[in-house]
Amino acid sequence: MPREFILIERIAYFTMEIALRPDIPTYSGGLGVLAGDTVRSAADLDIPLVTVSLASRAGYFRQRIDEAGRQHEEPDPWDPARWTKPLQARVAVSIEGRNVWIGGWLYVLEGRMGGRQPVILLDTDLAENNPDDRQLTHHLYGGDESYRLKQEIVLGIGGVRMIHALGFRIHQYHLNEGHAALLGLELLNVYAYPSEDLRPGDTPYDIPRVRELCNFTTHTPVEAGHDKFDYGLVRNVLGDFIDLPVLKQLAGEDQLNMTRLALNTSEYVNGVAKRHAETSRQLFPGYRVRAITNGVHPYAWTHPAFARLYDRHLPGWCHEPELLVRVDCCLADDAIWQAHAQAKQELIDQIKALTGVGLAADRCIMGFARRMTAYKRPELLFSDIGRLKAIAAQRPIQIVLAGKAHPRDQAGKNAIEALHAHMRELAGAVPVVFLPNYDMEIAAAMVSGVDIWLNTPLPPWEASGTSGMKAAFNGVPHLSVLDGWWAEGRIEGVTGWGVGNGEASQDDAASLYDKLERVVLPLYYDDRPGWLAVMKGAIAKSASIFNSHRMMRRYASDAYVR
Ligand SMILES: *Cc1c(COP(=O)(O)O)cnc(C)c1O
């Protein structure tokens, strides 16, 4: 391990997935993109992290859509040797009573301003292991419950052992979601009281000490979304790694609930938006859950045409995105419109190349892209095809869609098929395209190239959402249900527009159509200065706040230093 990385104490940041670069498919969606932006910001701000994740050599999957609009999953393997350096260190964890050996890879993330951050990708594909164990770190979110638990043992327990074996000195641990919560158990063993200090009947575990070391960011606002394992399975796989009564006290009586374990072993706990923190407090009464609202990395998500404008008129914005509040005063409308036109034309060209469909540059394009899963409600915009056609007959709209469904999420896959059926129903009236294989690159092209960014989740399921923040850096206003970050980011008619009132019972489709027909499209087509004011509002009042530099400075001041 290069000395520069072990010379100073670091925050150990644990995450199941991470979007390091488009060529490394070790992420499935927002959680991984957030992890990547976390490390990118840490690099720019010189906040020393050591990130621990899995090699996921088989990748997530490559999405192909057939004629009927059905998703097919194709392998998306990557070769760690191409981007990373192999680590010599080996550690072992006990799984089902046998030793599973873990090696790893060092990826060095280089920031925009010269900062360097070590990222360790754990890998069990070693000759020492049996064929099944060699596959344990291959498939991101693959396999069954038992496979998932084993992966979480490798990440949480193996990860702590690996960073210690590599010589890192750790100031604090940070769990990006509950997947890595088993690290708390490893720390309980590491910091256990020596047996000679114990009275009969005492447990050796110093829970307060471990809590002092751990920070937990929860991302899941509903009970069903949390990882849980039956204790029967836990006993088979993990053995007697920790006293069962203590484990049950920390992780739940009936099942091992990874969120509860993380809550009980972390002194600092936060949700990823203010509304999400409130929901989490209701879900887990008695815990102090704070809020650090997510953000996106300024440079990574800003189209080069906008980055050049900001560089010229607001130098330093990459380090201090707060400077973007000055956009109203420092940037000419023309220049903003031209930068947007360039990004839009590039998206139109890319769509033509990928799908053969030609969209018109002088007509409004709406974008919607995210993981395809039921709560994101990808079909909401299409719930009344007649109404949508009638709106588009007055003022034209064009729609660009993208998103992957998890291979076992049948509802998400059905939604992709349904979207394709809607495309056919709307043919001749509203051009709709679906870009296959949504990833960081397609996301960057879409959030900068469309005119309106749409989000229609079912409240309160959207813990934060981040793609609307990416749009804001490119002056693209957000039209979204009032959930996640938008519940605090929306200033009506200034940074974008709200849909519904943020309650699950609301008729969000009708609200969406009304808003489009009466407010958004008239402004776009009939009042260019008014539209540009909202574009500037998005940059000045959303991007300046909802970025990962602000987020990481908050983690540094509120969580890591305490
Ligand atoms: C930003 C991003 C996401 C997360 O977007 P949400 O708005 O949180 O749904 C998911 N996937 C990719 C590829 C992204 O770039």
mmCIF file of C-alpha atoms in Angstrom, residues 168-515:
data_model
loop_
_atom_site.group_PDB
_atom_site.id
_atom_site.type_symbol
_atom_site.label_atom_id
_atom_site.label_comp_id
_atom_site.label_asym_id
_atom_site.label_seq_id
_atom_site.Cartn_x
_atom_site.Cartn_y
_atom_site.Cartn_z
ATOM 1 C CA PHE A 168 -4.577 1.724 7.551
ATOM 2 C CA ARG A 169 -5.260 3.649 10.722
ATOM 3 C CA ILE A 170 -8.961 4.338 11.013
ATOM 4 C CA HIS A 171 -10.422 7.387 12.700
ATOM 5 C CA GLN A 172 -14.094 6.512 12.086
ATOM 6 C CA TYR A 173 -16.169 4.012 10.134
ATOM 7 C CA HIS A 174 -18.977 5.110 7.831
ATOM 8 C CA LEU A 175 -21.605 2.638 6.619
ATOM 9 C CA ASN A 176 -23.254 3.628 3.352
ATOM 10 C CA GLU A 177 -26.515 1.712 3.958
ATOM 11 C CA GLY A 178 -26.888 -1.376 6.181
ATOM 12 C CA HIS A 179 -25.118 -3.909 3.931
ATOM 13 C CA ALA A 180 -21.837 -3.502 5.815
ATOM 14 C CA ALA A 181 -23.344 -3.596 9.323
ATOM 15 C CA LEU A 182 -21.533 -6.813 10.245
ATOM 16 C CA LEU A 183 -18.417 -4.685 10.585
ATOM 17 C CA GLY A 184 -19.831 -3.614 13.961
ATOM 18 C CA LEU A 185 -19.627 -7.250 15.110
ATOM 19 C CA GLU A 186 -16.023 -7.508 13.990
ATOM 20 C CA LEU A 187 -15.226 -4.326 15.911
ATOM 21 C CA LEU A 188 -16.974 -5.730 19.001
ATOM 22 C CA ASN A 189 -14.591 -8.674 18.828
ATOM 23 C CA VAL A 190 -11.543 -6.494 18.140
ATOM 24 C CA TYR A 191 -12.274 -4.156 21.070
ATOM 25 C CA ALA A 192 -13.581 -6.811 23.470
ATOM 26 C CA TYR A 193 -12.500 -6.559 27.129
ATOM 27 C CA PRO A 194 -9.815 -9.082 28.027
ATOM 28 C CA SER A 195 -11.371 -12.059 29.782
ATOM 29 C CA GLU A 196 -9.416 -11.473 33.019
ATOM 30 C CA ASP A 197 -11.255 -8.137 33.438
ATOM 31 C CA LEU A 198 -14.661 -9.791 33.296
ATOM 32 C CA ARG A 199 -16.875 -10.926 36.141
ATOM 33 C CA PRO A 200 -18.786 -14.174 35.643
ATOM 34 C CA GLY A 201 -21.816 -13.587 33.437
ATOM 35 C CA ASP A 202 -20.465 -10.374 31.873
ATOM 36 C CA THR A 203 -20.151 -10.204 28.089
ATOM 37 C CA PRO A 204 -16.796 -8.996 26.791
ATOM 38 C CA TYR A 205 -18.277 -6.515 24.355
ATOM 39 C CA ASP A 206 -17.601 -2.802 24.678
ATOM 40 C CA ILE A 207 -20.644 -1.555 22.794
ATOM 41 C CA PRO A 208 -20.183 2.170 23.617
ATOM 42 C CA ARG A 209 -16.639 2.074 22.271
ATOM 43 C CA VAL A 210 -17.780 0.557 18.978
ATOM 44 C CA ARG A 211 -20.669 3.029 18.736
ATOM 45 C CA GLU A 212 -18.197 5.875 19.093
ATOM 46 C CA LEU A 213 -16.374 4.596 16.024
ATOM 47 C CA CYS A 214 -19.349 4.104 13.710
ATOM 48 C CA ASN A 215 -21.540 6.310 11.547
ATOM 49 C CA PHE A 216 -24.496 4.970 9.649
ATOM 50 C CA THR A 217 -26.338 6.473 6.704
ATOM 51 C CA THR A 218 -29.679 4.783 6.085
ATOM 52 C CA HIS A 219 -31.182 5.000 2.600
ATOM 53 C CA THR A 220 -34.358 2.964 2.869
ATOM 54 C CA PRO A 221 -37.547 4.665 4.062
ATOM 55 C CA VAL A 222 -39.833 1.624 4.223
ATOM 56 C CA GLU A 223 -39.696 -1.453 6.401
ATOM 57 C CA ALA A 224 -39.805 -3.938 3.485
ATOM 58 C CA GLY A 225 -36.641 -2.493 1.971
ATOM 59 C CA HIS A 226 -34.289 -3.452 4.791
ATOM 60 C CA ASP A 227 -32.011 -6.512 4.577
ATOM 61 C CA LYS A 228 -33.096 -9.219 7.030
ATOM 62 C CA PHE A 229 -31.797 -12.725 7.642
ATOM 63 C CA ASP A 230 -33.271 -15.639 9.623
ATOM 64 C CA TYR A 231 -31.179 -16.604 12.609
ATOM 65 C CA GLY A 232 -31.140 -20.214 11.362
ATOM 66 C CA LEU A 233 -29.318 -19.064 8.248
ATOM 67 C CA VAL A 234 -27.113 -16.746 10.282
ATOM 68 C CA ARG A 235 -26.070 -19.587 12.567
ATOM 69 C CA ASN A 236 -25.249 -21.872 9.612
ATOM 70 C CA VAL A 237 -23.242 -19.269 7.758
ATOM 71 C CA LEU A 238 -21.709 -17.126 10.481
ATOM 72 C CA GLY A 239 -21.426 -19.791 13.216
ATOM 73 C CA ASP A 240 -20.866 -18.485 16.734
ATOM 74 C CA PHE A 241 -19.040 -15.371 15.624
ATOM 75 C CA ILE A 242 -20.792 -13.476 18.390
ATOM 76 C CA ASP A 243 -22.990 -14.529 21.345
ATOM 77 C CA LEU A 244 -26.499 -15.035 20.043
ATOM 78 C CA PRO A 245 -28.261 -13.140 22.880
ATOM 79 C CA VAL A 246 -26.010 -10.135 22.258
ATOM 80 C CA LEU A 247 -26.626 -10.350 18.531
ATOM 81 C CA LYS A 248 -30.382 -10.456 19.078
ATOM 82 C CA GLN A 249 -30.201 -7.505 21.414
ATOM 83 C CA LEU A 250 -28.401 -5.511 18.712
ATOM 84 C CA ALA A 251 -30.031 -6.798 15.533
ATOM 85 C CA GLY A 252 -33.586 -7.809 16.465
ATOM 86 C CA GLU A 253 -35.253 -10.725 18.275
ATOM 87 C CA ASP A 254 -36.866 -12.480 15.305
ATOM 88 C CA GLN A 255 -34.482 -11.842 12.471
ATOM 89 C CA LEU A 256 -31.103 -10.252 11.955
ATOM 90 C CA ASN A 257 -32.122 -6.837 10.676
ATOM 91 C CA MET A 258 -29.073 -5.125 9.194
ATOM 92 C CA THR A 259 -30.535 -1.653 9.675
ATOM 93 C CA ARG A 260 -31.265 -2.269 13.345
ATOM 94 C CA LEU A 261 -27.766 -3.667 13.832
ATOM 95 C CA ALA A 262 -26.264 -0.582 12.200
ATOM 96 C CA LEU A 263 -28.482 1.724 14.288
ATOM 97 C CA ASN A 264 -27.422 0.020 17.510
ATOM 98 C CA THR A 265 -23.723 0.023 16.723
ATOM 99 C CA SER A 266 -23.494 3.602 15.385
ATOM 100 C CA GLU A 267 -23.417 6.759 17.450
ATOM 101 C CA TYR A 268 -24.128 9.006 14.474
ATOM 102 C CA VAL A 269 -27.082 8.055 12.261
ATOM 103 C CA ASN A 270 -28.517 10.033 9.408
ATOM 104 C CA GLY A 271 -31.115 9.919 6.679
ATOM 105 C CA VAL A 272 -30.382 11.265 3.209
ATOM 106 C CA ALA A 273 -32.921 14.108 3.153
ATOM 107 C CA LYS A 274 -34.871 15.935 5.834
ATOM 108 C CA ARG A 275 -38.095 14.176 4.985
ATOM 109 C CA HIS A 276 -36.331 10.803 4.925
ATOM 110 C CA ALA A 277 -34.872 11.422 8.399
ATOM 111 C CA GLU A 278 -38.422 12.081 9.685
ATOM 112 C CA THR A 279 -39.712 8.882 8.068
ATOM 113 C CA SER A 280 -36.802 6.937 9.581
ATOM 114 C CA ARG A 281 -37.534 8.313 13.052
ATOM 115 C CA GLN A 282 -41.094 6.990 12.715
ATOM 116 C CA LEU A 283 -39.833 3.648 11.429
ATOM 117 C CA PHE A 284 -37.275 3.322 14.236
ATOM 118 C CA PRO A 285 -38.625 5.188 17.257
ATOM 119 C CA GLY A 286 -36.118 5.956 19.973
ATOM 120 C CA TYR A 287 -33.117 6.527 17.721
ATOM 121 C CA ARG A 288 -31.657 9.916 17.039
ATOM 122 C CA VAL A 289 -31.699 10.122 13.249
ATOM 123 C CA ARG A 290 -30.234 13.255 11.784
ATOM 124 C CA ALA A 291 -30.388 14.495 8.212
ATOM 125 C CA ILE A 292 -27.589 15.129 5.781
ATOM 126 C CA THR A 293 -29.237 15.639 2.440
ATOM 127 C CA ASN A 294 -27.497 13.933 -0.460
ATOM 128 C CA GLY A 295 -25.703 15.829 -3.168
ATOM 129 C CA VAL A 296 -24.061 15.192 -6.526
ATOM 130 C CA HIS A 297 -20.508 15.886 -7.589
ATOM 131 C CA PRO A 298 -20.301 19.289 -9.289
ATOM 132 C CA TYR A 299 -17.813 18.532 -12.018
ATOM 133 C CA ALA A 300 -18.877 14.950 -12.761
ATOM 134 C CA TRP A 301 -22.433 15.959 -13.640
ATOM 135 C CA THR A 302 -21.961 19.311 -15.334
ATOM 136 C CA HIS A 303 -21.897 19.346 -19.133
ATOM 137 C CA PRO A 304 -18.587 20.767 -20.449
ATOM 138 C CA ALA A 305 -20.432 23.704 -22.048
ATOM 139 C CA PHE A 306 -21.793 24.751 -18.634
ATOM 140 C CA ALA A 307 -18.499 23.964 -16.888
ATOM 141 C CA ARG A 308 -16.748 26.380 -19.282
ATOM 142 C CA LEU A 309 -19.314 29.082 -18.529
ATOM 143 C CA TYR A 310 -18.955 28.619 -14.784
ATOM 144 C CA ASP A 311 -15.154 28.541 -15.080
ATOM 145 C CA ARG A 312 -15.175 31.849 -16.906
ATOM 146 C CA HIS A 313 -17.711 33.714 -14.779
ATOM 147 C CA LEU A 314 -17.611 31.977 -11.408
ATOM 148 C CA PRO A 315 -14.046 30.686 -11.041
ATOM 149 C CA GLY A 316 -13.632 28.349 -8.091
ATOM 150 C CA TRP A 317 -17.161 26.881 -8.421
ATOM 151 C CA CYS A 318 -15.700 23.362 -8.613
ATOM 152 C CA HIS A 319 -14.352 23.646 -5.092
ATOM 153 C CA GLU A 320 -17.035 25.974 -3.775
ATOM 154 C CA PRO A 321 -20.271 25.297 -5.628
ATOM 155 C CA GLU A 322 -21.930 27.867 -3.333
ATOM 156 C CA LEU A 323 -20.634 30.409 -5.836
ATOM 157 C CA LEU A 324 -23.349 29.265 -8.201
ATOM 158 C CA VAL A 325 -25.871 31.371 -6.237
ATOM 159 C CA ARG A 326 -24.462 34.251 -8.266
ATOM 160 C CA VAL A 327 -25.608 32.829 -11.564
ATOM 161 C CA ASP A 328 -28.486 35.319 -11.865
ATOM 162 C CA CYS A 329 -26.078 38.236 -11.807
ATOM 163 C CA CYS A 330 -23.024 36.857 -13.552
ATOM 164 C CA LEU A 331 -24.273 34.790 -16.481
ATOM 165 C CA ALA A 332 -26.057 36.131 -19.556
ATOM 166 C CA ASP A 333 -29.282 34.427 -20.615
ATOM 167 C CA ASP A 334 -27.919 33.948 -24.114
ATOM 168 C CA ALA A 335 -24.856 32.130 -22.898
ATOM 169 C CA ILE A 336 -26.964 29.808 -20.743
ATOM 170 C CA TRP A 337 -29.358 29.089 -23.594
ATOM 171 C CA GLN A 338 -26.462 28.331 -25.933
ATOM 172 C CA ALA A 339 -24.784 25.974 -23.482
ATOM 173 C CA HIS A 340 -28.109 24.195 -23.059
ATOM 174 C CA ALA A 341 -28.651 24.051 -26.834
ATOM 175 C CA GLN A 342 -25.274 22.371 -27.223
ATOM 176 C CA ALA A 343 -26.029 19.739 -24.581
ATOM 177 C CA LYS A 344 -29.466 19.183 -26.112
ATOM 178 C CA GLN A 345 -28.090 18.726 -29.617
ATOM 179 C CA GLU A 346 -25.556 16.183 -28.341
ATOM 180 C CA LEU A 347 -28.335 14.186 -26.701
ATOM 181 C CA ILE A 348 -30.443 14.360 -29.869
ATOM 182 C CA ASP A 349 -27.478 13.093 -31.909
ATOM 183 C CA GLN A 350 -26.857 10.289 -29.436
ATOM 184 C CA ILE A 351 -30.528 9.268 -29.515
ATOM 185 C CA LYS A 352 -30.440 9.215 -33.308
ATOM 186 C CA ALA A 353 -27.355 7.006 -33.259
ATOM 187 C CA LEU A 354 -28.749 4.632 -30.634
ATOM 188 C CA THR A 355 -32.387 4.341 -31.723
ATOM 189 C CA GLY A 356 -32.704 5.890 -35.174
ATOM 190 C CA VAL A 357 -35.321 8.339 -33.856
ATOM 191 C CA GLY A 358 -34.827 12.006 -34.700
ATOM 192 C CA LEU A 359 -36.050 14.445 -32.042
ATOM 193 C CA ALA A 360 -36.558 18.133 -32.820
ATOM 194 C CA ALA A 361 -34.235 20.619 -31.158
ATOM 195 C CA ASP A 362 -36.894 23.358 -31.038
ATOM 196 C CA ARG A 363 -39.385 21.219 -29.151
ATOM 197 C CA CYS A 364 -39.510 20.463 -25.482
ATOM 198 C CA ILE A 365 -37.860 17.221 -24.331
ATOM 199 C CA MET A 366 -38.784 15.649 -21.004
ATOM 200 C CA GLY A 367 -36.459 13.112 -19.429
ATOM 201 C CA PHE A 368 -37.193 10.307 -16.984
ATOM 202 C CA ALA A 369 -34.532 7.752 -16.079
ATOM 203 C CA ARG A 370 -33.959 5.715 -12.964
ATOM 204 C CA ARG A 371 -33.975 2.202 -11.629
ATOM 205 C CA MET A 372 -37.184 0.646 -12.922
ATOM 206 C CA THR A 373 -39.026 -0.490 -9.849
ATOM 207 C CA ALA A 374 -42.618 -0.167 -8.677
ATOM 208 C CA TYR A 375 -42.225 2.756 -6.249
ATOM 209 C CA LYS A 376 -40.564 4.958 -8.866
ATOM 210 C CA ARG A 377 -43.851 4.766 -10.845
ATOM 211 C CA PRO A 378 -42.331 5.032 -14.334
ATOM 212 C CA GLU A 379 -45.825 4.656 -15.816
ATOM 213 C CA LEU A 380 -47.422 7.619 -14.056
ATOM 214 C CA LEU A 381 -46.822 9.989 -16.972
ATOM 215 C CA PHE A 382 -48.625 7.502 -19.221
ATOM 216 C CA SER A 383 -51.590 6.749 -16.986
ATOM 217 C CA ASP A 384 -53.977 8.734 -19.231
ATOM 218 C CA ILE A 385 -52.752 8.454 -22.808
ATOM 219 C CA GLY A 386 -55.666 10.529 -24.120
ATOM 220 C CA ARG A 387 -54.860 13.399 -21.807
ATOM 221 C CA LEU A 388 -51.170 13.228 -22.663
ATOM 222 C CA LYS A 389 -51.991 13.377 -26.388
ATOM 223 C CA ALA A 390 -54.327 16.317 -25.845
ATOM 224 C CA ILE A 391 -51.646 18.238 -23.943
ATOM 225 C CA ALA A 392 -49.073 17.498 -26.621
ATOM 226 C CA ALA A 393 -51.505 18.605 -29.342
ATOM 227 C CA GLN A 394 -51.453 22.102 -27.824
ATOM 228 C CA ARG A 395 -47.733 22.295 -27.184
ATOM 229 C CA PRO A 396 -45.466 19.469 -28.396
ATOM 230 C CA ILE A 397 -43.583 17.210 -26.039
ATOM 231 C CA GLN A 398 -40.932 14.583 -26.678
ATOM 232 C CA ILE A 399 -39.998 12.011 -24.062
ATOM 233 C CA VAL A 400 -36.722 10.212 -23.356
ATOM 234 C CA LEU A 401 -36.728 7.236 -20.981
ATOM 235 C CA ALA A 402 -34.108 4.884 -19.559
ATOM 236 C CA GLY A 403 -33.650 2.514 -16.661
ATOM 237 C CA LYS A 404 -32.776 -1.032 -15.636
ATOM 238 C CA ALA A 405 -34.961 -3.350 -13.575
ATOM 239 C CA HIS A 406 -33.279 -5.735 -11.143
ATOM 240 C CA PRO A 407 -33.324 -9.218 -12.787
ATOM 241 C CA ARG A 408 -35.677 -10.540 -10.092
ATOM 242 C CA ASP A 409 -37.933 -7.442 -9.919
ATOM 243 C CA GLN A 410 -40.857 -8.608 -12.040
ATOM 244 C CA ALA A 411 -42.833 -5.410 -11.461
ATOM 245 C CA GLY A 412 -39.905 -3.356 -12.708
ATOM 246 C CA LYS A 413 -39.542 -5.545 -15.784
ATOM 247 C CA ASN A 414 -43.259 -5.311 -16.478
ATOM 248 C CA ALA A 415 -42.980 -1.544 -16.280
ATOM 249 C CA ILE A 416 -40.306 -1.521 -18.997
ATOM 250 C CA GLU A 417 -42.579 -3.609 -21.212
ATOM 251 C CA ALA A 418 -45.531 -1.321 -20.480
ATOM 252 C CA LEU A 419 -43.465 1.767 -21.339
ATOM 253 C CA HIS A 420 -42.720 0.254 -24.720
ATOM 254 C CA ALA A 421 -46.417 -0.424 -25.269
ATOM 255 C CA HIS A 422 -47.144 3.242 -24.464
ATOM 256 C CA MET A 423 -44.492 4.257 -26.983
ATOM 257 C CA ARG A 424 -46.447 2.447 -29.676
ATOM 258 C CA GLU A 425 -49.781 3.928 -28.525
ATOM 259 C CA LEU A 426 -48.320 7.406 -28.715
ATOM 260 C CA ALA A 427 -46.680 6.950 -32.114
ATOM 261 C CA GLY A 428 -47.437 9.879 -34.401
ATOM 262 C CA ALA A 429 -48.555 12.065 -31.465
ATOM 263 C CA VAL A 430 -45.732 12.097 -28.923
ATOM 264 C CA PRO A 431 -42.263 10.804 -29.817
ATOM 265 C CA VAL A 432 -41.008 8.574 -27.004
ATOM 266 C CA VAL A 433 -37.635 6.824 -26.952
ATOM 267 C CA PHE A 434 -36.183 4.359 -24.477
ATOM 268 C CA LEU A 435 -32.387 4.319 -24.247
ATOM 269 C CA PRO A 436 -31.149 0.868 -23.262
ATOM 270 C CA ASN A 437 -28.547 0.157 -20.591
ATOM 271 C CA TYR A 438 -28.925 3.216 -18.342
ATOM 272 C CA ASP A 439 -25.552 3.987 -16.785
ATOM 273 C CA MET A 440 -23.457 6.971 -15.676
ATOM 274 C CA GLU A 441 -22.780 8.053 -19.248
ATOM 275 C CA ILE A 442 -26.369 7.930 -20.412
ATOM 276 C CA ALA A 443 -27.384 9.656 -17.195
ATOM 277 C CA ALA A 444 -24.932 12.501 -17.833
ATOM 278 C CA ALA A 445 -26.181 12.939 -21.406
ATOM 279 C CA MET A 446 -29.825 12.885 -20.349
ATOM 280 C CA VAL A 447 -29.722 15.195 -17.321
ATOM 281 C CA SER A 448 -27.966 17.860 -19.390
ATOM 282 C CA GLY A 449 -29.686 17.376 -22.744
ATOM 283 C CA VAL A 450 -33.386 17.417 -21.851
ATOM 284 C CA ASP A 451 -35.446 20.534 -21.062
ATOM 285 C CA ILE A 452 -37.341 19.150 -18.070
ATOM 286 C CA TRP A 453 -36.333 16.411 -15.638
ATOM 287 C CA LEU A 454 -39.253 14.398 -14.344
ATOM 288 C CA ASN A 455 -39.607 12.306 -11.189
ATOM 289 C CA THR A 456 -42.783 10.629 -9.969
ATOM 290 C CA PRO A 457 -42.017 8.339 -6.998
ATOM 291 C CA LEU A 458 -44.641 7.109 -4.559
ATOM 292 C CA PRO A 459 -44.123 9.035 -1.288
ATOM 293 C CA PRO A 460 -42.419 8.410 1.093
ATOM 294 C CA TRP A 461 -40.362 5.795 -0.763
ATOM 295 C CA GLU A 462 -37.889 8.126 -2.451
ATOM 296 C CA ALA A 463 -35.343 8.558 0.326
ATOM 297 C CA SER A 464 -33.522 11.282 -1.579
ATOM 298 C CA GLY A 465 -33.218 10.885 -5.341
ATOM 299 C CA THR A 466 -30.227 12.551 -6.942
ATOM 300 C CA SER A 467 -30.754 12.727 -10.694
ATOM 301 C CA GLY A 468 -32.785 15.940 -10.334
ATOM 302 C CA MET A 469 -29.735 17.499 -8.661
ATOM 303 C CA LYS A 470 -27.590 16.520 -11.639
ATOM 304 C CA ALA A 471 -30.132 18.229 -13.893
ATOM 305 C CA ALA A 472 -29.887 21.398 -11.777
ATOM 306 C CA PHE A 473 -26.147 21.727 -12.476
ATOM 307 C CA ASN A 474 -27.101 21.908 -16.157
ATOM 308 C CA GLY A 475 -29.874 24.428 -15.726
ATOM 309 C CA VAL A 476 -32.547 21.790 -16.281
ATOM 310 C CA PRO A 477 -35.592 22.417 -14.076
ATOM 311 C CA HIS A 478 -37.112 19.586 -12.070
ATOM 312 C CA LEU A 479 -40.784 18.632 -12.218
ATOM 313 C CA SER A 480 -41.335 16.136 -9.438
ATOM 314 C CA VAL A 481 -43.514 14.643 -6.759
ATOM 315 C CA LEU A 482 -42.725 16.245 -3.395
ATOM 316 C CA ASP A 483 -40.646 13.468 -1.906
ATOM 317 C CA GLY A 484 -36.973 12.967 -1.005
ATOM 318 C CA TRP A 485 -34.708 15.958 -1.632
ATOM 319 C CA TRP A 486 -37.371 17.748 -3.678
ATOM 320 C CA ALA A 487 -39.543 18.221 -0.574
ATOM 321 C CA GLU A 488 -36.865 20.672 0.581
ATOM 322 C CA GLY A 489 -35.365 21.695 -2.801
ATOM 323 C CA ARG A 490 -38.533 22.813 -4.540
ATOM 324 C CA ILE A 491 -39.278 26.533 -4.617
ATOM 325 C CA GLU A 492 -42.388 26.620 -6.761
ATOM 326 C CA GLY A 493 -41.782 28.291 -10.088
ATOM 327 C CA VAL A 494 -38.237 29.230 -9.033
ATOM 328 C CA THR A 495 -36.197 25.981 -8.999
ATOM 329 C CA GLY A 496 -38.848 23.893 -10.772
ATOM 330 C CA TRP A 497 -42.302 22.626 -9.881
ATOM 331 C CA GLY A 498 -43.953 20.232 -7.459
ATOM 332 C CA VAL A 499 -46.384 17.484 -8.362
ATOM 333 C CA GLY A 500 -49.076 16.569 -5.823
ATOM 334 C CA ASN A 501 -48.829 17.379 -2.146
ATOM 335 C CA GLY A 502 -46.327 14.700 -1.085
ATOM 336 C CA GLU A 503 -48.967 12.285 0.248
ATOM 337 C CA ALA A 504 -49.278 8.746 -1.099
ATOM 338 C CA SER A 505 -53.053 9.170 -1.432
ATOM 339 C CA GLN A 506 -52.794 12.138 -3.779
ATOM 340 C CA ASP A 507 -53.843 11.829 -7.435
ATOM 341 C CA ASP A 508 -50.370 12.624 -8.716
ATOM 342 C CA ALA A 509 -51.153 11.862 -12.357
ATOM 343 C CA ALA A 510 -53.845 14.542 -12.578
ATOM 344 C CA SER A 511 -51.569 16.990 -10.777
ATOM 345 C CA LEU A 512 -48.732 16.204 -13.188
ATOM 346 C CA TYR A 513 -50.907 16.732 -16.269
ATOM 347 C CA ASP A 514 -52.354 19.979 -14.877
ATOM 348 C CA LYS A 515 -48.934 21.357 -14.075
#
